[in-house]
Amino acid sequence: MTNKMLKFVSLSQRQPEKRSAKIRRADFDEIYKKFTSDRAVEQASRCSQCGVPFCSVYCPLGNNIPDWLMLTAQGRIEEAYRLSSATNTFPDICGRVCPQDRLCEGHCVVESSFQSVTIGAIERYITDTAFERGWVKPIAPVSERDHSIGIIGAGPAGLAAASRLRAKGFQVHIYDRYDRVGGLLVYGIPSFKLEKHNITRWHTWLEESGVVFHLGRGIGSREGELSFEEVRFRHNAILIATGVYKPRELYIPGNYLSGVEHALAYLIASNKRTFGEHLSSHASRLDAKGKSVVVLGGGDTAMDCVRTAIRQGAASVKCLYRRDRDNMPGSRREVQNAEEEGAIFEWFIAPEAFLGQDHVKDVRVLRMMPGLPDASGRQSVEPIDGSSFTIKADLVIKALGFDPEPLPQLWQQPELAVTDRGTLYVDNFSMTSLPGVFAAGDIVRGASLVVWAIRDGQEVALNIQQWIETNTVSSITAERE
Ligand code: FAD
Ligand code: SF4
Ligand code: SF4
């Protein structure tokens, strides 16, 4: 059957068709179309079936990529789905949002001479097809267990853990402060990268599998919230998967002028607007229509803000980054998409001050130049004396990264240990300093990627299972003794 493979010499790489920039600027729909069956089969057949598949090595989930590519090339899509979903709880989501150019596809061996196999698009095709054909069935555990697990946070880490724990028969309850399931998949990542029905179908699947959701239930000590102690009392083990939401600040003059906003607040307002949800009066002003927008930052969040502002009808959108294109953390593919849609990138530029009376009118910036590599090997930058100038801006969006909220204080749990970065400390088995309380995803790793959150969620489920089994056995032994 391998004669269906190794076609990378005769067949060129074809990514899924992209809607034209002019059309996609006008809506929030996904920009890539789905592969047709013929195209998926054809593109999967380009894989050279490496003995040591670097694509899998560089996939955080270690996905069995060559095997599901071969099954796809043979038209055995249901089997490809079974295999791909064995290692990845949400393959269609990763196929859409993973920065494949830095992960699996960036390390595909045919990349250097023939352009990589289109792994992400095929992974997405397989699971989209599985949903269309009804192959995605609710989880049916072989037997039920009495033990109940409380998960705080319905982002990818919490959901991946829930599915694995449910498959082992645990009673799983997920708490989230929002009314929608998905965490940053819903409220952070814009629909043009990930349409929200792709998350709703997994929510339905988990509910049909017996996972119980407590939505609109924040955990904390504010009015209407459930205390951490209460949740801990209700369950045999707890998983904290609350992500990181505290925006990094820029301490320069004018930082608190109106119109100088944080990226996530802007993106959450935009996503809520597309759902038709109620917005606070501040959030309802976070709209780029007709404005000169300046986005600060070079990561994927900055790209999402740039492209959202274009879709909202901004008069102009500029992205300022203090390094160059080669040294930015964001995905190259996303920069290209943003440029096609009309964004202007200004490299080697850093903000110096926001100018205006009450509302921002301009950003004063400095030109930078490359310096020596820093301790991490990354190129440093230095300001060029006397190079300052201003850029017009009615809306400035700061996309400078996120840090964890101080959970020990917010939850009145001084024993909950944190690292020097403020992330939750966990041992080798994903357990925090509180017995039976585990943590996974961005709250442990710091701001990261969906695929790592899924991996952490899958892993922590195993650790919770082992901890419950070990503790049950030891308590039975203690009773006997
Ligand atoms: P989250 O997704 O943040 O979920 C945490 C959940 O916990 C949320 O639902 C939150 O409401 C809930 N919660 C928090 N505190 C409480 C509380 N006290 N009580 C109850 N519930 C609580 N990654 C990619 O791989 N590709 C991308 O293209 C990409 N784009 C991104 C774009 C943006 C704008 C941002 C901000 C991030 C992006 N990421 C991307 C990163 C990715 O979204 C995160 O790494 C991932 O979602 C982390 O998953 P998580 O489950 O740890 O946390
Ligand atoms: Fe690539 Fe992400 Fe899929 Fe892994 S999960 S194969 S990195 S797209
Ligand atoms: Fe196929 Fe590329 Fe993976 Fe090799 S590295 S197995 S060619 S997808």
Coordinates of C-alpha atoms and ligand atoms in Angstrom, one line a residue, residues 97-99 152-158 175-178 182-185 188-189 193 217-219 241-245 264 267 300-301 304 402 405 411 440-443 448-451 453, ligand 1:
V97 CA -4.7 26.9 15.1
C98 CA -1.4 25.2 15.6
P99 CA 1.5 27.2 14.3
I152 CA -11.8 24.7 37.2
G153 CA -11.5 26.1 33.7
A154 CA -13.2 25.0 30.5
G155 CA -10.3 25.8 28.2
P156 CA -8.5 23.2 26.1
A157 CA -6.5 21.9 29.1
G158 CA -9.6 21.4 31.3
Y175 CA -16.7 25.0 36.5
D176 CA -16.1 28.1 34.4
R177 CA -16.8 31.8 35.0
Y178 CA -18.0 32.3 31.5
G182 CA -13.6 26.8 25.3
G183 CA -11.6 29.4 27.2
L184 CA -9.4 31.4 24.9
L185 CA -10.6 29.2 22.0
G188 CA -9.4 35.0 22.6
I189 CA -8.8 33.4 19.2
K193 CA -8.9 31.4 12.6
R217 CA -19.7 29.8 38.0
G218 CA -16.5 31.7 38.8
I219 CA -14.3 30.3 41.6
A241 CA -6.8 24.9 34.5
T242 CA -7.6 28.6 34.6
G243 CA -5.1 29.9 32.1
V244 CA -3.3 33.3 32.3
Y245 CA -5.1 36.6 31.8
L264 CA -7.4 40.6 25.3
L267 CA -10.5 40.6 21.4
D300 CA 0.1 35.8 17.5
T301 CA -2.2 37.9 19.8
D304 CA -5.2 38.7 15.8
F402 CA 0.1 37.7 29.7
E405 CA -3.4 36.1 38.2
W411 CA -8.7 32.2 46.4
A440 CA -2.4 22.0 33.9
G441 CA -2.2 24.3 30.8
D442 CA -1.2 28.0 30.7
I443 CA -1.5 28.4 34.5
S448 CA 1.6 29.0 25.5
L449 CA -0.3 27.1 22.8
V450 CA -3.5 25.2 22.5
V451 CA -1.7 22.0 21.6
A453 CA -2.7 22.8 26.8
Ligands
FAD1 P1 -7.6 29.0 28.8 O1 -7.9 28.7 27.3 O2 -7.3 30.4 29.1 O3 -8.9 28.6 29.6 C1 -9.0 28.9 31.0 C2 -10.4 28.8 31.4 O4 -10.5 29.0 32.8 C3 -11.3 30.0 30.8 O5 -12.4 29.4 30.2 C4 -11.6 30.9 32.0 O6 -12.8 31.5 31.9 C5 -11.6 29.9 33.1 N1 -11.3 30.5 34.4 C6 -10.2 31.3 34.7 N2 -10.3 31.7 36.0 C7 -11.4 31.2 36.5 C8 -12.0 31.2 37.8 N3 -11.5 31.9 38.8 N4 -13.2 30.5 37.9 C9 -13.7 29.8 36.9 N5 -13.2 29.8 35.7 C10 -12.0 30.4 35.5 N6 -2.6 29.2 20.7 C11 -2.5 28.4 19.6 O7 -2.0 27.3 19.6 N7 -2.8 29.0 18.4 C12 -3.3 30.2 18.2 O8 -3.6 30.7 17.1 C13 -3.5 31.0 19.4 N8 -4.0 32.2 19.4 C14 -4.2 32.9 20.5 C15 -4.8 34.2 20.4 C16 -5.0 34.9 21.6 C17 -5.6 36.3 21.4 C18 -4.6 34.4 22.8 C19 -4.8 35.2 24.1 C20 -4.0 33.1 22.9 C21 -3.8 32.4 21.8 N9 -3.3 31.1 21.8 C22 -3.1 30.4 20.7 C23 -2.9 30.5 23.1 C24 -4.0 29.5 23.6 O9 -5.3 30.0 23.4 C25 -3.7 29.1 25.0 O10 -2.4 28.7 25.2 C26 -4.7 28.1 25.5 O11 -6.0 28.4 25.3 C27 -4.5 27.7 27.0 O12 -5.4 26.8 27.4 P2 -5.9 26.7 29.0 O13 -6.9 25.6 29.0 O14 -4.6 26.5 29.8 O15 -6.4 28.1 29.4

